[in-house]
């Protein structure tokens, strides 16, 4: 069935394969009157561009976005915004071999089981390139959040066993190192680790953390369209994500109620929390404090080592996947996590506008 | 907005507050021709019934389900199945005090921010009793899975720092101990821990694990309605859940590609995996092996200790929440996790029936 | 699949069979803070109550609604409102005979083809009693519209070949005659016609018209969630409706552009239309003038005459459906059309709140 | 909010403005394994191409479709099919004048009220060119129906007061005349009428009829996702449609039960109906006979005559819309009605696959 649409009233629909003609996204439900140009989108897309560092693919993806609809005289019109990125650098012939077997850690086998066959070139629809549409849409969602005073900070929290030290936390540092870590020292250690993995023909995983500032309280729709539930879906839908946490997450399972409970206090006439173990969401609704989400990313499945698998003739075989592979997915996925969070927040903010009758009357009586 | 519906074509809609007249659920999209009676539902509901052990509430919730529609001559008719449980044992007067302040760790504050006021009796809609509808619907989903040869096993994997030892894993043991652990020794240790928490006027959290056997390969709709994405949403939507993992989950973030990749091999003429780090889902689609999901549950927020908070007059206050409180949510949530998993699996199985044209032609040509 | 839910963010889900235990509806997405009690609902339900006149069924349906959730201290809480009407007066034994064959003009055959069997008692889910849930939900939608200064007037425009004369139009008259016509003379003629039909063991159809005043311009979401498209779906989903028109409707097909086009002019500083052939909707969006919708209702299919059909043994047979039958559906359907229109308008009003970024910023900056 | 998506599991999402860079559609939920190429789509698009006859616009729209995704080795892969048509022949400068006022019969005013401003070039999103996406998607839906033995015949039933005579009905004739009528004589008369309208600087409307053969019984999901309800929405969502009928439609309102009821009889071992006043749908579910739908199309709003309206400075003005205008929309809308019907039928067929548990077990047990 149709699974390529995300969101309720701010809705994105992505399409495209790694080595097809193009990839893209349609953003529907974007309000009218927002200044928007291709450069706004390109800035976001460039963050996921490969070939930026020695740890990411050398394939030259000159991903230039084209906006095809929904903008007039520099502003969104309220009608669907269609965006497209043409595929350029693809050597489909390279993929003839992998068409015959199932790569471990990839979706080759499951796509074949589901659809009967697959576009095997570069992973087809299951490629990381599928996220181009998410990021292009995320750029628009971010512009909306900005106008509402809401900002998202996303970064690599850990790469393999190298974790950032919050004492060194420096937001400005995130875009200064190839692993998008907010800690210079950790970034250096992570770089060293990745070199070792490459030498070892292996790969590493890591954790991405995403912090939202400025989110008003009251966002999230019990009991199934909760803010945390939708963030989980949004982030788990990204390839290679195997876990999602809100606030203390799995650590909360080891905590005590007396520690985990966030108290309330008055501060400058406003109600604030005395701690934020909950990660800014209580009962599925934002509580006005920072929202904290984390995603566990598995190691890159494409590794240079010999691996065992089966081919389409149902024979046990050994394979060596050719080409140069990234030893890590995490850095490139940072902007994807940020984008999916932004898209979810915008949708949930819009949904929350009808929770009180007095506010609805105010809105329409003007 | 409307947030009380879950699912696409097998759809549940829950309603009801902790101390309202009743709670219930409407199951829509249930196929015709399934034997179903109230006893099928009651069996599931009894698993979440409190007062079953010394670690769960003593409130006598004699939750008797009544099926109001959708069944004729003992079979489902294909029309909506409405189910209701009347609330009986509620002393609303007890709640007058908590109506004046915001309990730490509860959704009191966020509901007030969202809706302007709240039904404060027993937590209203944010109460754990809200899960009655989920479990009643889960009972039906489980019957459907059973007919398709699919079974779910859910249990407490850890309570506080007490974790099961898989060497002792005994499925039969799950329902033999009050903490629903598949390991007798761990259950005994967990019991001891909970007694300590109670003595300490504190509470504990834990992890629930859910294993699915018999799921065919090919289920899950890329790229947003992936099986793992929907399971995450389903489970994160349960109150007190703060994290969700598939397969190795957060551990995968620390692993290497060479370890994390599941190879393939031929076994008795069938393609199987050599390991299952992925937890049965690749590219968002089931791969035919066991599906493994875990949920992190926070400690019970209601604790007997003195806590600091603010009241509605915006004063800093100290509170002591009266009444007897469960020191742990985990055991009662096991059947809720199982139910949400079952509902998700049924919906995704139904959605997957249209992935191949040849199978659709076969279906309709008969 | 699940077909019992209507609406996007103001969402209703109905359930129940004619002779099951009860029928009901769950209204989700209703804003918090609306005064609501059972009497508000009952008033609406009474309009569709049979046994009110000599032209409608004598079955004593003492349809008493019970609100089970979503209300606290006399106000909506923003959580789902579950409402239920118990079935009382049903003599299921009467239906044993009709279980063996397919009644002409009823859904007996299609339900059997779809589901394999059916709850044949009183038509089961395909009974007119299914509309109880729609009307109960419509009562809530109407309260919301009222607060926004929007009102709906629905009535019988024609019964058989008896049509109202707009020169005699008297809104107050609608509830004064058993056929809900706003024209006393036409109502008298219609009454006479219906007596003839009854004497003739036959039945009549008619047209219901629905006028909406006070709808602001700008409501409706191109290109598929247009206001007229959703009204059409809402109204065509009512049993016995075979056609829907907006404004001039089918007459527009015979008109000229020079006549059909509604011009604009300034009136007291506001833009108004010089005519309203469009029925208040242009390009799927409300234009600020009256919205006009009409529904064609087929004659009651249950008639006393001998009819030919087949039985479940696949034999051609002649049947005489026993019992007393209404010679007309139209009057009882008036409040159903009104309810479905109200539900649609509320949903579309809520959806239209995010069409402009400046208004969204205003909303959230407060 | 997002209104550009139609369908539940076979889902289309359209985008694009009359004079933007391009228009297109994304078809999601299309099963894998269908032979599909651009020529299949082009054939359908050509039917709505203007400049084909003297009664339709002379603007040379060389609408060439490009498929960007979802096809591999000539077959659908089950992933989203993105299709695009570049806009070529547009002289935006022509539209500078109409940007200053509201054209009668167009959506200029309502778009401005909704969004605050509009892309006024050629009507922007409210242009008839928006249907390009619908027709491209309709071509795919038609291929699916074909494989299931279902066919759709759509044609002009009437143009102004010229109606076809069913005695002359000739399916082959439909594509032989510029008005798509299945009656040569009527087509000639309609041609004459349209010449008169053009001479008179006026325009005409008409009725499109759509017949579906081969639809199995049992399709349609009570009580809101009924087949007739969804067909109504689909067709009413097309610009210029003001009414929708099923079967006898508005004529049923004037009929008697004894006439309107379709009896059943045995014919060659199968249950068939003795008549088809219902238009193939009973209780919202297909009954196995022909499905009959009609759409009332209003006259072209763009006429050469002087008309009165207001401008953006809120002055009453007289306007003369320049350029050459079609005197009729009906013929070009025939393939649009056919396409929307096809899309709806495919979606409803897919939804109906889960109505019986025994069939689901059969499907998955294979």
Coordinates of C-alpha atoms in Angstrom, one line a residue, chain D residues 160-300:
Chain D
X160 CA -26.7 22.2 -23.2
X161 CA -30.1 20.9 -24.1
X162 CA -28.8 18.4 -26.7
X163 CA -29.0 14.9 -25.2
X164 CA -28.0 11.6 -26.7
X165 CA -30.7 9.1 -27.7
X166 CA -29.8 5.7 -26.2
X167 CA -31.3 4.1 -29.3
X168 CA -28.4 5.5 -31.3
X169 CA -25.9 4.5 -28.7
X170 CA -22.6 3.5 -30.4
X171 CA -19.6 3.1 -28.2
X172 CA -17.2 3.4 -31.2
X173 CA -18.6 6.8 -32.0
X174 CA -17.4 8.3 -28.8
X175 CA -13.9 9.0 -30.0
X176 CA -15.1 9.9 -33.5
X177 CA -16.6 13.2 -32.8
X178 CA -15.1 16.3 -31.0
X179 CA -17.8 16.3 -28.3
X180 CA -17.2 12.6 -27.2
X181 CA -20.9 11.7 -27.7
X182 CA -21.9 8.0 -28.4
X183 CA -24.6 9.3 -30.8
X184 CA -23.6 10.8 -34.1
X185 CA -26.8 12.8 -34.6
X186 CA -26.6 14.3 -31.1
X187 CA -23.0 15.1 -31.7
X188 CA -23.8 17.1 -34.8
X189 CA -26.6 19.0 -33.0
X190 CA -24.2 19.7 -30.1
X191 CA -21.6 21.1 -32.6
X192 CA -24.2 23.4 -34.0
X193 CA -25.2 24.6 -30.5
X194 CA -21.6 25.3 -29.6
X195 CA -21.1 27.4 -32.7
X196 CA -24.1 29.4 -31.7
X197 CA -22.8 29.9 -28.2
X198 CA -19.4 31.1 -29.6
X199 CA -21.2 33.5 -31.9
X200 CA -23.1 34.7 -28.9
X201 CA -19.9 35.1 -26.9
X202 CA -21.4 32.6 -24.4
X203 CA -20.8 29.0 -23.3
X204 CA -22.7 25.8 -22.4
X205 CA -22.5 23.1 -19.8
X206 CA -23.5 19.4 -20.0
X207 CA -23.6 16.0 -18.3
X208 CA -21.0 13.3 -18.4
X209 CA -22.0 9.7 -17.9
X210 CA -19.7 6.9 -16.8
X211 CA -20.5 3.2 -17.0
X212 CA -18.4 0.5 -15.3
X213 CA -18.6 -3.1 -16.5
X214 CA -17.2 -6.1 -14.8
X215 CA -17.1 -4.8 -11.2
X216 CA -17.4 -7.7 -8.8
X217 CA -20.1 -7.5 -6.1
X218 CA -19.0 -6.7 -2.6
X219 CA -16.9 -3.5 -3.1
X220 CA -17.5 -0.5 -0.9
X221 CA -16.9 0.0 2.9
X222 CA -20.0 1.0 4.9
X223 CA -20.8 3.4 6.3
X224 CA -18.6 6.3 5.2
X225 CA -16.3 4.7 2.7
X226 CA -19.2 3.5 0.6
X227 CA -18.5 3.1 -3.1
X228 CA -21.0 5.7 -4.1
X229 CA -19.8 8.2 -1.4
X230 CA -16.2 7.9 -2.6
X231 CA -17.2 8.2 -6.3
X232 CA -19.2 11.3 -5.4
X233 CA -16.2 12.9 -3.7
X234 CA -13.9 11.9 -6.5
X235 CA -16.1 13.4 -9.2
X236 CA -17.3 16.5 -7.2
X237 CA -13.6 17.3 -6.6
X238 CA -13.2 18.0 -10.4
X239 CA -13.4 21.7 -11.2
X240 CA -16.8 22.8 -12.8
X241 CA -18.7 19.7 -11.5
X242 CA -21.9 20.8 -9.6
X243 CA -23.8 17.6 -9.2
X244 CA -23.3 13.8 -9.0
X245 CA -25.8 11.0 -9.5
X246 CA -25.7 7.3 -9.1
X247 CA -28.1 5.2 -11.2
X248 CA -31.5 6.9 -11.5
X249 CA -30.1 9.7 -9.3
X250 CA -32.5 12.7 -9.0
X251 CA -35.1 10.9 -11.0
X252 CA -35.3 8.3 -8.2
X253 CA -36.7 11.1 -6.0
X254 CA -39.7 11.3 -8.3
X255 CA -40.1 7.5 -8.6
X256 CA -42.1 5.0 -6.6
X257 CA -40.7 2.2 -4.5
X258 CA -42.5 -0.4 -6.7
X259 CA -40.6 1.0 -9.7
X260 CA -37.3 1.9 -8.2
X261 CA -36.7 -1.4 -6.4
X262 CA -34.5 -3.7 -8.5
X263 CA -35.7 -7.3 -8.2
X264 CA -33.5 -10.4 -8.3
X265 CA -33.7 -13.4 -10.5
X266 CA -31.7 -16.5 -11.4
X267 CA -30.0 -16.4 -14.8
X268 CA -27.7 -19.2 -15.9
X269 CA -27.1 -20.2 -12.3
X270 CA -26.2 -16.8 -11.2
X271 CA -28.2 -14.2 -9.2
X272 CA -28.8 -11.1 -11.4
X273 CA -31.0 -8.0 -11.0
X274 CA -34.2 -7.6 -13.0
X275 CA -33.4 -3.9 -13.5
X276 CA -30.7 -1.4 -12.4
X277 CA -32.3 1.7 -11.1
X278 CA -29.7 1.6 -8.3
X279 CA -26.8 2.0 -10.7
X280 CA -25.0 -1.0 -9.4
X281 CA -24.6 0.1 -5.8
X282 CA -26.8 -1.1 -2.9
X283 CA -26.0 0.1 0.7
X284 CA -22.8 1.6 -0.6
X285 CA -21.6 -1.8 -2.0
X286 CA -21.3 -2.9 -5.6
X287 CA -24.0 -5.4 -6.5
X288 CA -22.3 -7.0 -9.6
X289 CA -24.3 -5.1 -12.2
X290 CA -23.2 -2.0 -14.2
X291 CA -22.2 0.9 -12.1
X292 CA -23.6 4.2 -13.5
X293 CA -22.4 7.6 -12.4
X294 CA -23.2 11.0 -13.8
X295 CA -21.6 14.4 -13.4
X296 CA -23.2 17.8 -14.1
X297 CA -20.7 20.2 -15.6
X298 CA -21.3 23.9 -15.5
X299 CA -20.7 26.2 -18.5
X300 CA -17.2 27.5 -19.2

